Amino acid sequence: MDTDREKYWIHCPICRNKTRTRVYEDTVLIKFPLYCPKCKREIKITVINLKMVICDETDV
């Protein structure tokens, strides 16, 4: 595994607490169920190029 790459923690979009999920610069997540241990919620997110967007729940 490449250890010199930067890792970034994903923060909860609701409470801004650090979650247990880390991503790299080239990580792509689409409709990922992000769980926050502090506020105990699960939110679907999309992460591309370190930009996080909350997925719309109406497209289920």
Tab-separated table of N, CA and C in Angstrom:
chain	number	residue	atom	x	y	z
A	1	MET	N	0.849	-1.188	0.000
A	1	MET	CA	0.000	0.000	0.000
A	1	MET	C	0.882	1.234	0.000
A	2	ASP	N	0.457	2.237	-0.686
A	2	ASP	CA	1.207	3.481	-0.805
A	2	ASP	C	1.004	4.328	0.457
A	3	THR	N	2.042	4.455	1.293
A	3	THR	CA	1.889	5.123	2.577
A	3	THR	C	2.141	6.620	2.521
A	4	ASP	N	2.672	7.137	1.436
A	4	ASP	CA	2.959	8.571	1.383
A	4	ASP	C	1.817	9.397	0.801
A	5	ARG	N	0.695	8.757	0.506
A	5	ARG	CA	-0.461	9.504	-0.003
A	5	ARG	C	-1.201	10.160	1.143
A	6	GLU	N	-1.816	11.292	0.862
A	6	GLU	CA	-2.597	12.013	1.878
A	6	GLU	C	-3.938	11.322	2.086
A	7	LYS	N	-4.313	11.183	3.354
A	7	LYS	CA	-5.617	10.638	3.718
A	7	LYS	C	-6.412	11.748	4.381
A	8	TYR	N	-7.706	11.781	4.106
A	8	TYR	CA	-8.579	12.811	4.664
A	8	TYR	C	-9.760	12.146	5.356
A	9	TRP	N	-10.127	12.660	6.521
A	9	TRP	CA	-11.297	12.169	7.229
A	9	TRP	C	-12.547	12.804	6.631
A	10	ILE	N	-13.616	12.037	6.542
A	10	ILE	CA	-14.906	12.579	6.129
A	10	ILE	C	-15.614	13.060	7.386
A	11	HIS	N	-16.146	14.262	7.339
A	11	HIS	CA	-16.894	14.816	8.462
A	11	HIS	C	-18.390	14.705	8.174
A	12	CYS	N	-19.144	14.507	9.230
A	12	CYS	CA	-20.594	14.402	9.108
A	12	CYS	C	-21.159	15.744	8.632
A	13	PRO	N	-22.001	15.753	7.603
A	13	PRO	CA	-22.576	17.016	7.133
A	13	PRO	C	-23.611	17.605	8.089
A	14	ILE	N	-24.081	16.832	9.051
A	14	ILE	CA	-25.080	17.330	9.995
A	14	ILE	C	-24.429	17.932	11.236
A	15	CYS	N	-23.592	17.143	11.928
A	15	CYS	CA	-23.001	17.624	13.180
A	15	CYS	C	-21.540	18.055	13.040
A	16	ARG	N	-20.948	17.873	11.884
A	16	ARG	CA	-19.559	18.270	11.597
A	16	ARG	C	-18.519	17.479	12.397
A	17	ASN	N	-18.913	16.356	12.962
A	17	ASN	CA	-17.997	15.514	13.710
A	17	ASN	C	-17.233	14.616	12.735
A	18	LYS	N	-16.025	14.247	13.116
A	18	LYS	CA	-15.216	13.360	12.295
A	18	LYS	C	-15.815	11.953	12.347
A	19	THR	N	-15.979	11.328	11.200
A	19	THR	CA	-16.497	9.959	11.137
A	19	THR	C	-15.327	8.983	11.081
A	20	ARG	N	-15.634	7.712	10.957
A	20	ARG	CA	-14.586	6.688	10.900
A	20	ARG	C	-14.167	6.356	9.477
A	21	THR	N	-14.551	7.175	8.540
A	21	THR	CA	-14.265	6.926	7.127
A	21	THR	C	-13.190	7.884	6.643
A	22	ARG	N	-12.187	7.322	5.984
A	22	ARG	CA	-11.125	8.132	5.390
A	22	ARG	C	-11.116	7.928	3.882
A	23	VAL	N	-10.723	8.962	3.159
A	23	VAL	CA	-10.638	8.885	1.705
A	23	VAL	C	-9.300	9.435	1.236
A	24	TYR	N	-8.899	9.018	0.056
A	24	TYR	CA	-7.726	9.553	-0.611
A	24	TYR	C	-8.176	10.561	-1.661
A	25	GLU	N	-7.216	11.231	-2.265
A	25	GLU	CA	-7.532	12.238	-3.290
A	25	GLU	C	-8.223	11.622	-4.501
A	26	ASP	N	-7.909	10.358	-4.794
A	26	ASP	CA	-8.482	9.713	-5.972
A	26	ASP	C	-9.664	8.800	-5.649
A	27	THR	N	-10.172	8.857	-4.423
A	27	THR	CA	-11.311	8.034	-4.019
A	27	THR	C	-12.602	8.568	-4.635
A	28	VAL	N	-13.420	7.648	-5.119
A	28	VAL	CA	-14.732	8.005	-5.664
A	28	VAL	C	-15.774	7.176	-4.924
A	29	LEU	N	-16.718	7.856	-4.278
A	29	LEU	CA	-17.827	7.203	-3.590
A	29	LEU	C	-19.126	7.720	-4.203
A	30	ILE	N	-20.002	6.815	-4.570
A	30	ILE	CA	-21.282	7.212	-5.146
A	30	ILE	C	-22.388	6.571	-4.331
A	31	LYS	N	-23.261	7.425	-3.764
A	31	LYS	CA	-24.366	6.996	-2.899
A	31	LYS	C	-23.850	6.111	-1.763
A	32	PHE	N	-22.811	6.572	-1.117
A	32	PHE	CA	-22.190	5.843	-0.017
A	32	PHE	C	-22.954	6.107	1.279
A	33	PRO	N	-23.331	5.060	2.024
A	33	PRO	CA	-24.050	5.267	3.283
A	33	PRO	C	-23.075	5.624	4.412
A	34	LEU	N	-22.917	6.889	4.670
A	34	LEU	CA	-22.007	7.379	5.707
A	34	LEU	C	-22.721	7.364	7.049
A	35	TYR	N	-22.130	6.686	8.029
A	35	TYR	CA	-22.725	6.617	9.362
A	35	TYR	C	-21.919	7.497	10.306
A	36	CYS	N	-22.607	8.312	11.081
A	36	CYS	CA	-21.969	9.173	12.072
A	36	CYS	C	-22.184	8.572	13.454
A	37	PRO	N	-21.097	8.237	14.169
A	37	PRO	CA	-21.266	7.654	15.499
A	37	PRO	C	-21.750	8.647	16.549
A	38	LYS	N	-21.592	9.932	16.296
A	38	LYS	CA	-22.024	10.921	17.287
A	38	LYS	C	-23.528	11.192	17.195
A	39	CYS	N	-24.011	11.543	16.019
A	39	CYS	CA	-25.442	11.840	15.890
A	39	CYS	C	-26.269	10.611	15.509
A	40	LYS	N	-25.600	9.472	15.272
A	40	LYS	CA	-26.239	8.185	14.999
A	40	LYS	C	-27.204	8.239	13.811
A	41	ARG	N	-26.751	8.883	12.769
A	41	ARG	CA	-27.547	8.961	11.538
A	41	ARG	C	-26.743	8.388	10.382
A	42	GLU	N	-27.471	7.939	9.393
A	42	GLU	CA	-26.847	7.455	8.171
A	42	GLU	C	-27.281	8.363	7.034
A	43	ILE	N	-26.307	8.881	6.308
A	43	ILE	CA	-26.571	9.829	5.232
A	43	ILE	C	-25.896	9.314	3.967
A	44	LYS	N	-26.611	9.330	2.864
A	44	LYS	CA	-26.005	8.934	1.595
A	44	LYS	C	-25.247	10.124	1.028
A	45	ILE	N	-23.969	9.875	0.705
A	45	ILE	CA	-23.138	10.940	0.158
A	45	ILE	C	-22.463	10.464	-1.122
A	46	THR	N	-22.022	11.428	-1.902
A	46	THR	CA	-21.191	11.176	-3.068
A	46	THR	C	-19.933	12.004	-2.909
A	47	VAL	N	-18.779	11.359	-3.085
A	47	VAL	CA	-17.492	12.050	-2.972
A	47	VAL	C	-16.711	11.807	-4.249
A	48	ILE	N	-16.360	12.907	-4.930
A	48	ILE	CA	-15.527	12.856	-6.131
A	48	ILE	C	-14.543	14.016	-6.042
A	49	ASN	N	-13.268	13.723	-6.199
A	49	ASN	CA	-12.201	14.732	-6.098
A	49	ASN	C	-12.258	15.494	-4.776
A	50	LEU	N	-12.511	14.770	-3.692
A	50	LEU	CA	-12.590	15.320	-2.325
A	50	LEU	C	-13.727	16.324	-2.137
A	51	LYS	N	-14.686	16.346	-3.028
A	51	LYS	CA	-15.871	17.193	-2.893
A	51	LYS	C	-17.037	16.315	-2.497
A	52	MET	N	-17.652	16.634	-1.360
A	52	MET	CA	-18.750	15.824	-0.846
A	52	MET	C	-20.090	16.488	-1.143
A	53	VAL	N	-21.036	15.672	-1.613
A	53	VAL	CA	-22.392	16.137	-1.909
A	53	VAL	C	-23.352	15.150	-1.259
A	54	ILE	N	-24.372	15.666	-0.589
A	54	ILE	CA	-25.396	14.813	0.006
A	54	ILE	C	-26.342	14.374	-1.093
A	55	CYS	N	-26.609	13.073	-1.168
A	55	CYS	CA	-27.488	12.540	-2.209
A	55	CYS	C	-28.941	12.807	-1.838
A	56	ASP	N	-29.740	13.040	-2.856
A	56	ASP	CA	-31.160	13.287	-2.656
A	56	ASP	C	-31.851	11.965	-2.358
A	57	GLU	N	-32.668	11.922	-1.317
A	57	GLU	CA	-33.350	10.700	-0.907
A	57	GLU	C	-34.570	10.385	-1.768
A	58	THR	N	-35.004	11.316	-2.577
A	58	THR	CA	-36.210	11.086	-3.369
A	58	THR	C	-35.971	10.216	-4.598
A	59	ASP	N	-34.686	9.969	-4.935
A	59	ASP	CA	-34.400	9.166	-6.132
A	59	ASP	C	-34.225	7.675	-5.790
A	60	VAL	N	-34.895	7.215	-4.756
A	60	VAL	CA	-34.752	5.827	-4.299
A	60	VAL	C	-35.431	4.890	-5.248
